[in-house]
Amino acid sequence: MSAGGRGKSRGLSKEERALWKGITRGIERLRAAAITEDSDSMPAAETVAPPLAPVAPAASQPKTKSPPPLAPLGRRMKQRVARGKDAIDGRLDLHGYTQAQAHSALLHFLTAAQARDARLVVVVTGKGRSRGDDAEEGGVLRRQVPLWLKLPEFRALVVGFETAHRTHGGEGALYVRVRRALG
């Protein structure tokens, strides 16, 4: 052994190289750096035996970063906004929109709010029409907007959201905290 505590490593035999190449054949490289291989020291691809064990597909693909979790506004912040001590940086009223129009408008509004460094916005969905005994829990947009805000496309824009105070629309509106733009 050398002074550093490491012995001199032996090279791989032809059989070991063939086995290694067969196992790593389906794996994609994560780095763009090229690794040089001696063509005469490696056996031809046709002579390599298939891998002995299947390679897990998750190991061959880089993991994508999941969107950050949603966080509640917090009691203090909600109180300050309701009392007018913290400013609301924007307001989007979705009354009269179809679901497709509302989804697109919400995405554009939140993207623009993030670009102008807005901190808190109000999204008015409306309470929905009341239909007597057959009344559901509010309108379509009132139910859909919270679900949309949980989608990955919105999670990059939104820190969290909660039902607005009565003075800002109550059950028919949401306070939405806008995530700061990266970069």
PDB file of N, CA and C in Angstrom, residues 12-22 25 37-49:
ATOM      1  N   LEU A  12      -9.687  -3.668 -15.192  1.00  0.00           N
ATOM      2  CA  LEU A  12     -10.768  -4.625 -15.373  1.00  0.00           C
ATOM      3  C   LEU A  12     -10.409  -5.628 -16.454  1.00  0.00           C
ATOM      4  N   SER A  13     -10.836  -6.839 -16.262  1.00  0.00           N
ATOM      5  CA  SER A  13     -10.608  -7.855 -17.285  1.00  0.00           C
ATOM      6  C   SER A  13     -11.615  -7.637 -18.413  1.00  0.00           C
ATOM      7  N   LYS A  14     -11.413  -8.330 -19.541  1.00  0.00           N
ATOM      8  CA  LYS A  14     -12.324  -8.201 -20.685  1.00  0.00           C
ATOM      9  C   LYS A  14     -13.736  -8.631 -20.297  1.00  0.00           C
ATOM     10  N   GLU A  15     -13.848  -9.688 -19.506  1.00  0.00           N
ATOM     11  CA  GLU A  15     -15.157 -10.166 -19.085  1.00  0.00           C
ATOM     12  C   GLU A  15     -15.859  -9.138 -18.191  1.00  0.00           C
ATOM     13  N   GLU A  16     -15.084  -8.533 -17.295  1.00  0.00           N
ATOM     14  CA  GLU A  16     -15.663  -7.525 -16.395  1.00  0.00           C
ATOM     15  C   GLU A  16     -16.109  -6.290 -17.177  1.00  0.00           C
ATOM     16  N   ARG A  17     -15.303  -5.871 -18.168  1.00  0.00           N
ATOM     17  CA  ARG A  17     -15.681  -4.728 -19.009  1.00  0.00           C
ATOM     18  C   ARG A  17     -16.943  -5.042 -19.804  1.00  0.00           C
ATOM     19  N   ALA A  18     -17.025  -6.260 -20.324  1.00  0.00           N
ATOM     20  CA  ALA A  18     -18.203  -6.661 -21.102  1.00  0.00           C
ATOM     21  C   ALA A  18     -19.448  -6.654 -20.211  1.00  0.00           C
ATOM     22  N   LEU A  19     -19.321  -7.175 -19.013  1.00  0.00           N
ATOM     23  CA  LEU A  19     -20.441  -7.193 -18.081  1.00  0.00           C
ATOM     24  C   LEU A  19     -20.867  -5.767 -17.716  1.00  0.00           C
ATOM     25  N   TRP A  20     -19.881  -4.928 -17.435  1.00  0.00           N
ATOM     26  CA  TRP A  20     -20.176  -3.535 -17.057  1.00  0.00           C
ATOM     27  C   TRP A  20     -20.861  -2.792 -18.211  1.00  0.00           C
ATOM     28  N   LYS A  21     -20.354  -2.970 -19.415  1.00  0.00           N
ATOM     29  CA  LYS A  21     -20.953  -2.308 -20.571  1.00  0.00           C
ATOM     30  C   LYS A  21     -22.381  -2.808 -20.787  1.00  0.00           C
ATOM     31  N   GLY A  22     -22.611  -4.085 -20.595  1.00  0.00           N
ATOM     32  CA  GLY A  22     -23.954  -4.636 -20.750  1.00  0.00           C
ATOM     33  C   GLY A  22     -24.930  -4.072 -19.714  1.00  0.00           C
ATOM     34  N   ARG A  25     -25.607  -0.173 -20.471  1.00  0.00           N
ATOM     35  CA  ARG A  25     -26.017   0.165 -21.831  1.00  0.00           C
ATOM     36  C   ARG A  25     -27.248   1.067 -21.844  1.00  0.00           C
ATOM     37  N   GLU A  37     -13.107   6.243 -24.576  1.00  0.00           N
ATOM     38  CA  GLU A  37     -12.970   4.806 -24.400  1.00  0.00           C
ATOM     39  C   GLU A  37     -12.062   4.275 -25.509  1.00  0.00           C
ATOM     40  N   ASP A  38     -11.180   3.379 -25.160  1.00  0.00           N
ATOM     41  CA  ASP A  38     -10.342   2.754 -26.168  1.00  0.00           C
ATOM     42  C   ASP A  38     -11.167   1.717 -26.890  1.00  0.00           C
ATOM     43  N   SER A  39     -11.314   1.872 -28.195  1.00  0.00           N
ATOM     44  CA  SER A  39     -12.162   0.957 -28.954  1.00  0.00           C
ATOM     45  C   SER A  39     -11.592  -0.458 -28.987  1.00  0.00           C
ATOM     46  N   ASP A  40     -10.246  -0.603 -28.976  1.00  0.00           N
ATOM     47  CA  ASP A  40      -9.687  -1.959 -29.021  1.00  0.00           C
ATOM     48  C   ASP A  40      -9.658  -2.615 -27.650  1.00  0.00           C
ATOM     49  N   SER A  41      -9.785  -1.849 -26.561  1.00  0.00           N
ATOM     50  CA  SER A  41      -9.797  -2.473 -25.247  1.00  0.00           C
ATOM     51  C   SER A  41     -11.200  -2.930 -24.856  1.00  0.00           C
ATOM     52  N   MET A  42     -12.238  -2.378 -25.523  1.00  0.00           N
ATOM     53  CA  MET A  42     -13.617  -2.757 -25.225  1.00  0.00           C
ATOM     54  C   MET A  42     -14.099  -3.748 -26.275  1.00  0.00           C
ATOM     55  N   PRO A  43     -14.861  -4.751 -25.888  1.00  0.00           N
ATOM     56  CA  PRO A  43     -15.382  -5.687 -26.879  1.00  0.00           C
ATOM     57  C   PRO A  43     -16.462  -5.024 -27.734  1.00  0.00           C
ATOM     58  N   ALA A  44     -16.727  -5.551 -28.879  1.00  0.00           N
ATOM     59  CA  ALA A  44     -17.758  -5.016 -29.764  1.00  0.00           C
ATOM     60  C   ALA A  44     -19.119  -5.176 -29.102  1.00  0.00           C
ATOM     61  N   ALA A  45     -20.058  -4.303 -29.449  1.00  0.00           N
ATOM     62  CA  ALA A  45     -21.381  -4.301 -28.826  1.00  0.00           C
ATOM     63  C   ALA A  45     -22.127  -5.605 -29.096  1.00  0.00           C
ATOM     64  N   GLU A  46     -21.854  -6.231 -30.242  1.00  0.00           N
ATOM     65  CA  GLU A  46     -22.562  -7.473 -30.572  1.00  0.00           C
ATOM     66  C   GLU A  46     -22.160  -8.632 -29.661  1.00  0.00           C
ATOM     67  N   THR A  47     -20.953  -8.599 -29.102  1.00  0.00           N
ATOM     68  CA  THR A  47     -20.483  -9.705 -28.281  1.00  0.00           C
ATOM     69  C   THR A  47     -20.863  -9.559 -26.810  1.00  0.00           C
ATOM     70  N   VAL A  48     -21.475  -8.426 -26.456  1.00  0.00           N
ATOM     71  CA  VAL A  48     -21.807  -8.181 -25.064  1.00  0.00           C
ATOM     72  C   VAL A  48     -23.089  -8.919 -24.703  1.00  0.00           C
ATOM     73  N   ALA A  49     -23.083  -9.595 -23.594  1.00  0.00           N
ATOM     74  CA  ALA A  49     -24.258 -10.320 -23.123  1.00  0.00           C
ATOM     75  C   ALA A  49     -25.275  -9.328 -22.565  1.00  0.00           C
TER      76      ALA A  49
END
